[in-house]
Amino acid sequence: MEPILTASHLKKTFTLSQKQQKLEKSGSRVKVAVDDLSFTAYRGEIFGLLGPNGAGKTTTLRMIATLIRPDSGDVSVGGVSVLKDPATVRNRIGFLTSELKLEDFFTPDYLFGFFASLHGVTPEVAAARKAELFSRFGIDRFAQVKVANLSTGMKQKVSLVISVVHDPDIIIFDEPTNGLDVLTAKVVTDFLEELRSRGKTVILSTHIFSLAEKLCDRVGIIIDGKMIQCDTLEAVQAGESLEERFFTLYRDCVGEEA
Amino acid sequence: MRMRSNVLTVMKKELRRFFGDRRMVLTMLLPGLLIFVLYSVMGDTLVKGMMTPEDYVYTVTAEHMPASVQAMLDGADLPLTVSAAPGGDADAVREAVREGTVDLYVVFPPDFDSAVAVYDPQSGTPAPEVRIYYNSSSSQSSGAYSVMTSLLDSYESALANRFDINRSTDTAFDLATPEDTTGMFLSMLMPMLLLMLLFSGCMAVAPESIAGEKERGTLATLLVTPLRRSELAFGKIAALSLVAMVSGTWSFLGVMLSLPKLMGGEEAGLVDTGMYGVADYACLLAVILSTILVFVSLISVLSALARSVKEASGMVTPLMILVMLVSFGGMLFPNAQAGTLGYLIPVYNSAQCISGIFSLSYQPVEILLTLLSNAALTALLVLLLARLFNSEKVMFKR
C-alpha cells in the first residue's frame, strides 16, 4: 500500500474566552482540541475518523485542508507539507464540510467554471468534467438555476461536485451525509465508493458507525483529541460491532458512559 | 399588570442583549468619544488654522478718505490698515480686490465731510454715497467689508442718515466673478457631499462582500482553493472599488447636473460648472478613485474582523461619523489652508483636494501627495486584509 497522507504528532490548542470556559466547565483558558495525533491514509482507501462531537475530528480535517495551522506536528500530502506549501496541498485535495457553502446568487454552471479556474483546470478539461459530473448527479437539468432556488439535496450534490472539480487524489469529507435525505445520502456514499474504485483516497469524519462500517477500509477513533485506535476496520472491531467497540474504548478512556 | 410585567421582561432582555455585547456598547459609545476627541483636542487647532487668523489686519485702500472717518478709525483700534488709493487707477485697485491682494476698496465722494454737513435729508436729492468694493468669495474681503460697513453704519446713524453706502444699483460692488462664486459655493458643498456619496457607495458593497461571505460560509469555500490570500484580498478590493466607483460617479453626475437647477443659480449666474477644465476634472477623478480605494480597504478590513454583515455595519458606523466630521470641516471652513503635511492625512486630504479643485485653488503637489498617501494606505490595508484572511482566529471565530 502506498501512503498518500501522513499526519504526524498533530497538536492544536484554542484559547477559550470566559464564556467558552463556562460552557466547557473548564478552569483552564486553553483547550487542547487535538493532542499528538498521528495517522496515515493510503492510496485507494476510505479512511474514517470516528469520534463524538468535540473530539477533534473537524479540527484535524481543517489542519489537513490548511484552513488552520497546527501548533506542532505536520501533515504530508503526497510528500508536500501543509506548513511549507499550503497552496499546493489545497490543489491536491478536495474538501467538503457542511460549513462550506456556495454563493446562492450563482448557478451551478457558473460556480463550476469559477472553481475550476481557481484550481487551474483548463476550460476544455473543465467542460468535459462538468458534463460528466453534472450528468452523473443529475445537476445538468439545474445547471442554469441559481443555487438559492435548488433543494437542499441538490445543493449538497453541487457542493460535492465542485469539491472535486480539479479531480484531486485526496477527498476529505466532514460528516458527508449530515442533513441529507436517504436518496441523496445514497448518491453520496455511492460516489465515495466510486472514487475509491478509481484509486482516490477518501478521508471522512463521521459519528455514524453504520456509515463507517459500510464504507471505510480503515478507521481511527478519536476521543478528547487523542487517536485511541487506528487500524483496519476489522482489527478495530475486534469481533464486535463498531458501535460496541467504540463504547468500550470510550469507557476505558474517559472512565464513564458515553 | 401582566402587560407591564411582559414589557419589563422584554425590556430587560433587550437591554441585556445591548449591554452584554462589548462590541455593541463600543459602537454605541465610540461616536460620542470621536466627536469629543475631534472637537476638543483637534478641533481647536484645526479651527485656528482654518479661520482668518485673529491677528489678521485687513488691507483697505481708500479714495478721498475724509478726516472724520479717519479720526473714527484712529480711535476705534480696528484691525484695518488703510492706505490711500493711487490716483486715477480705480480699475487696478478693483482688480487687486478681486485677486485678494487688497481686501477692500472704499471710495468716498470728494469733500465728503462738507457734502454731509450741508446735505438736507428732506431735500429729496440723493445723499452723498460711499462706495465699498469687496469680494464675497474671500473671507478676508468679506470680513473687512463687515468691519467697515458696521463702522460707517454707526456714523451714518449718528449723522441722521446724511449719506448712503453702496446705493447705486447700476454698479457691481461685489467684485467676485461668477467663477469665484461657483468655486466658493462648490468648494464648501462638494467635499461633504462627494465624500458621503463615495462612503455610502463603499458601505453598500464592502460589508456584504466580506462579512456577508464570511457569515454565509462562502468565504471559507474560497479559502480551501489554491487561491492566495493576497490575491483574494486584492481581487475583492479591486472589484469593490470598481462597483463603488460606478456608484460614486453616477451619484456625482446626478449632483453636478442637477446642482445649477437646484440652486436656481443657472439663470442668475451663481453656479457655472463649465468653468472647470479637463485637468480639473482629471484631478477630481484621481482624488475620487484614490479615496474610494481608501474607503473600500478600510471598510473591508473592518468587515473581515466582523462576524456578520450586521456587526460589520456597526463597526463601520464610527468610521462614517469620522468621515462626516472631516467632510463638514471642509463645508464650514472652505478657505482652510492645510499645510503640506495635512495632505498626508487620509480623508482630510481628500476633502481639502476636492475643496481646492472646486475653488480652482489647488496645487499639483497637493494632489500628488494625496494620491501617494492614499495609495500607500490602500496597499497597507490590502496586506492587512490578506493577513486577516489568513488568520484562523479572525476567519473561524464564533
Coordinates of N, CA, C and O in Angstrom, one line a residue, chain B residues 295-375:
Chain B
F295 N -11.5 54.1 1.2 CA -12.8 53.7 1.9 C -13.0 52.2 1.8 O -13.4 51.6 2.8
V296 N -12.9 51.7 0.6 CA -13.2 50.2 0.4 C -12.2 49.4 1.2 O -12.6 48.4 1.9
S297 N -11.0 49.8 1.3 CA -10.0 49.0 2.0 C -10.3 49.1 3.5 O -10.2 48.0 4.2
L298 N -10.6 50.3 4.0 CA -10.9 50.4 5.4 C -12.1 49.6 5.8 O -12.1 48.9 6.8
I299 N -13.2 49.7 5.0 CA -14.4 49.0 5.3 C -14.2 47.5 5.2 O -14.7 46.7 6.0
S300 N -13.4 47.1 4.2 CA -13.1 45.7 4.0 C -12.4 45.1 5.2 O -12.7 44.0 5.7
V301 N -11.4 45.8 5.8 CA -10.7 45.3 6.9 C -11.6 45.2 8.1 O -11.6 44.2 8.8
L302 N -12.5 46.2 8.3 CA -13.4 46.1 9.5 C -14.4 45.0 9.2 O -14.8 44.3 10.2
S303 N -14.8 44.8 8.0 CA -15.8 43.7 7.7 C -15.1 42.3 7.9 O -15.8 41.4 8.3
A304 N -13.8 42.2 7.6 CA -13.2 41.0 7.9 C -13.1 40.6 9.4 O -13.1 39.5 9.8
L305 N -13.0 41.7 10.2 CA -13.0 41.5 11.6 C -14.4 41.1 12.2 O -14.5 40.6 13.3
A306 N -15.4 41.5 11.5 CA -16.8 41.3 12.0 C -17.2 39.8 11.7 O -16.7 39.2 10.8
R307 N -18.2 39.4 12.5 CA -18.7 38.0 12.2 C -19.9 38.0 11.3 O -20.3 36.9 10.9
S308 N -20.5 39.2 11.1 CA -21.7 39.2 10.3 C -21.8 40.6 9.6 O -21.1 41.5 10.0
V309 N -22.7 40.7 8.7 CA -22.9 42.0 8.0 C -23.4 43.0 9.0 O -23.0 44.2 9.0
K310 N -24.3 42.6 9.9 CA -24.8 43.5 10.9 C -23.7 44.0 11.8 O -23.6 45.2 12.0
E311 N -22.9 43.1 12.2 CA -21.8 43.6 13.1 C -20.8 44.5 12.3 O -20.3 45.5 12.9
A312 N -20.6 44.2 11.0 CA -19.7 45.0 10.2 C -20.3 46.4 10.1 O -19.6 47.4 10.2
S313 N -21.6 46.5 9.9 CA -22.2 47.8 9.7 C -22.0 48.6 11.0 O -21.8 49.8 11.0
G314 N -22.2 47.9 12.1 CA -22.0 48.6 13.4 C -20.6 49.1 13.6 O -20.3 50.2 14.1
M315 N -19.6 48.3 13.1 CA -18.2 48.7 13.2 C -17.8 49.8 12.3 O -16.9 50.6 12.6
V316 N -18.5 49.9 11.2 CA -18.2 50.9 10.2 C -18.8 52.3 10.5 O -18.3 53.3 10.1
T317 N -19.9 52.2 11.4 CA -20.6 53.5 11.7 C -19.7 54.5 12.3 O -19.7 55.7 11.9
P318 N -18.8 54.2 13.3 CA -17.9 55.3 13.8 C -17.0 55.9 12.7 O -16.7 57.0 12.7
L319 N -16.6 55.0 11.8 CA -15.8 55.5 10.7 C -16.6 56.5 9.8 O -16.0 57.5 9.4
M320 N -17.8 56.2 9.6 CA -18.7 57.0 8.8 C -18.8 58.4 9.5 O -18.8 59.4 8.9
I321 N -19.0 58.4 10.8 CA -19.1 59.6 11.6 C -17.8 60.4 11.4 O -17.9 61.7 11.2
L322 N -16.7 59.7 11.5 CA -15.4 60.4 11.4 C -15.3 61.1 10.0 O -14.9 62.3 9.9
V323 N -15.7 60.4 9.0 CA -15.7 60.9 7.6 C -16.6 62.1 7.5 O -16.3 63.1 6.9
M324 N -17.8 62.0 8.1 CA -18.7 63.1 8.1 C -18.1 64.3 8.8 O -18.2 65.5 8.2
L325 N -17.5 64.1 9.9 CA -16.9 65.3 10.6 C -15.8 66.0 9.8 O -15.8 67.2 9.7
V326 N -15.0 65.2 9.2 CA -13.9 65.7 8.4 C -14.5 66.4 7.2 O -14.0 67.5 6.8
S327 N -15.5 65.8 6.6 CA -16.2 66.5 5.4 C -16.8 67.8 5.8 O -16.8 68.8 5.1
F328 N -17.5 67.8 7.0 CA -18.2 69.0 7.4 C -17.1 70.1 7.6 O -17.5 71.3 7.5
G329 N -15.9 69.7 8.0 CA -14.9 70.7 8.2 C -14.7 71.5 6.9 O -14.5 72.7 7.0
G330 N -14.7 70.8 5.8 CA -14.5 71.4 4.5 C -15.6 72.4 4.2 O -15.5 73.4 3.5
M331 N -16.8 72.0 4.7 CA -18.0 72.8 4.4 C -18.0 74.1 5.2 O -18.4 75.1 4.8
L332 N -17.6 73.9 6.5 CA -17.7 75.0 7.4 C -16.5 76.0 7.2 O -16.6 77.2 7.4
F333 N -15.4 75.4 6.8 CA -14.2 76.2 6.7 C -13.6 76.1 5.3 O -12.6 75.4 5.1
P334 N -14.3 76.7 4.3 CA -13.9 76.4 2.9 C -12.5 77.0 2.6 O -11.9 76.6 1.6
N335 N -12.1 78.0 3.3 CA -10.8 78.6 3.0 C -9.6 78.0 3.8 O -8.6 78.7 4.0
A336 N -9.9 76.8 4.3 CA -8.8 76.2 5.2 C -7.6 76.0 4.4 O -7.6 75.6 3.2
Q337 N -6.5 76.4 5.0 CA -5.2 76.2 4.3 C -4.4 75.1 5.1 O -3.8 75.3 6.1
A338 N -4.5 73.9 4.5 CA -3.8 72.8 5.1 C -2.3 72.9 4.8 O -2.0 73.3 3.7
G339 N -1.5 72.6 5.8 CA -0.1 72.6 5.5 C 0.2 71.4 4.5 O -0.7 70.6 4.4
T340 N 1.4 71.4 4.0 CA 1.7 70.3 3.1 C 1.5 68.9 3.8 O 1.0 68.0 3.1
L341 N 1.9 68.8 5.0 CA 1.8 67.5 5.7 C 0.3 67.1 5.9 O 0.0 65.9 6.0
G342 N -0.6 68.1 5.9 CA -2.0 67.8 6.0 C -2.5 66.9 4.9 O -3.5 66.2 5.0
Y343 N -1.8 67.0 3.7 CA -2.3 66.2 2.6 C -1.8 64.8 2.7 O -2.1 64.0 1.8
L344 N -1.1 64.5 3.8 CA -0.8 63.1 4.0 C -1.8 62.4 4.9 O -1.7 61.2 5.1
I345 N -2.7 63.1 5.4 CA -3.8 62.5 6.3 C -4.9 62.1 5.5 O -5.6 62.9 4.8
P346 N -5.2 60.8 5.4 CA -6.3 60.3 4.6 C -7.6 60.9 5.0 O -7.8 61.3 6.1
V347 N -8.5 61.0 4.1 CA -9.9 61.5 4.2 C -9.8 63.1 4.3 O -10.4 63.8 3.4
Y348 N -9.0 63.6 5.2 CA -8.8 65.0 5.3 C -8.2 65.6 4.0 O -8.6 66.6 3.5
N349 N -7.2 64.8 3.5 CA -6.5 65.3 2.3 C -7.5 65.3 1.1 O -7.5 66.2 0.3
S350 N -8.4 64.3 1.1 CA -9.4 64.2 0.0 C -10.3 65.4 0.1 O -10.6 66.0 -0.9
A351 N -10.8 65.7 1.3 CA -11.7 66.8 1.5 C -11.1 68.1 1.0 O -11.7 68.9 0.4
Q352 N -9.8 68.3 1.4 CA -9.1 69.5 1.1 C -8.9 69.6 -0.4 O -9.0 70.7 -1.0
C353 N -8.5 68.5 -1.1 CA -8.3 68.5 -2.5 C -9.6 68.8 -3.3 O -9.6 69.6 -4.2
I354 N -10.7 68.1 -2.9 CA -11.9 68.4 -3.5 C -12.3 69.9 -3.4 O -12.7 70.5 -4.4
S355 N -12.1 70.4 -2.2 CA -12.4 71.8 -2.0 C -11.5 72.7 -2.9 O -12.0 73.6 -3.5
G356 N -10.3 72.3 -2.9 CA -9.3 73.1 -3.7 C -9.6 73.1 -5.2 O -9.5 74.1 -5.9
I357 N -10.0 71.9 -5.7 CA -10.3 71.7 -7.1 C -11.5 72.6 -7.4 O -11.5 73.3 -8.4
F358 N -12.5 72.5 -6.6 CA -13.7 73.3 -6.9 C -13.6 74.8 -6.8 O -14.3 75.6 -7.5
S359 N -12.6 75.2 -6.0 CA -12.4 76.7 -5.9 C -11.2 77.1 -6.8 O -10.8 78.2 -6.7
L360 N -10.7 76.1 -7.6 CA -9.6 76.3 -8.5 C -8.4 76.9 -7.8 O -7.7 77.8 -8.3
S361 N -8.2 76.4 -6.6 CA -7.0 77.0 -5.8 C -6.1 75.9 -5.4 O -5.5 75.9 -4.3
Y362 N -6.1 74.8 -6.1 CA -5.3 73.6 -5.7 C -3.9 73.7 -6.4 O -3.7 74.3 -7.4
Q363 N -3.0 73.0 -5.8 CA -1.6 72.9 -6.3 C -1.4 71.4 -6.7 O -1.8 70.5 -6.0
P364 N -0.7 71.2 -7.9 CA -0.5 69.8 -8.3 C 0.2 68.9 -7.2 O -0.1 67.8 -7.0
V365 N 1.1 69.6 -6.4 CA 1.8 68.8 -5.4 C 0.8 68.3 -4.3 O 1.0 67.2 -3.7
E366 N -0.2 69.1 -4.1 CA -1.2 68.6 -3.1 C -1.9 67.4 -3.6 O -2.2 66.5 -2.8
I367 N -2.3 67.4 -4.8 CA -3.0 66.3 -5.4 C -2.1 65.0 -5.4 O -2.5 63.9 -5.0
L368 N -0.8 65.3 -5.7 CA 0.2 64.2 -5.8 C 0.4 63.6 -4.4 O 0.3 62.3 -4.3
L369 N 0.5 64.4 -3.4 CA 0.7 63.9 -2.0 C -0.5 63.1 -1.6 O -0.4 62.1 -1.0
T370 N -1.7 63.6 -1.9 CA -2.9 62.9 -1.6 C -3.0 61.5 -2.2 O -3.3 60.5 -1.6
L371 N -2.7 61.5 -3.5 CA -2.7 60.2 -4.3 C -1.7 59.2 -3.7 O -2.0 58.1 -3.5
L372 N -0.5 59.7 -3.4 CA 0.5 58.9 -2.9 C 0.2 58.3 -1.5 O 0.3 57.2 -1.2
S373 N -0.3 59.2 -0.7 CA -0.7 58.9 0.7 C -1.8 57.8 0.7 O -1.8 56.8 1.4
N374 N -2.8 58.1 -0.2 CA -4.0 57.2 -0.2 C -3.6 55.8 -0.8 O -4.0 54.8 -0.4
A375 N -2.7 55.8 -1.8 CA -2.2 54.6 -2.4 C -1.4 53.8 -1.4 O -1.6 52.6 -1.3

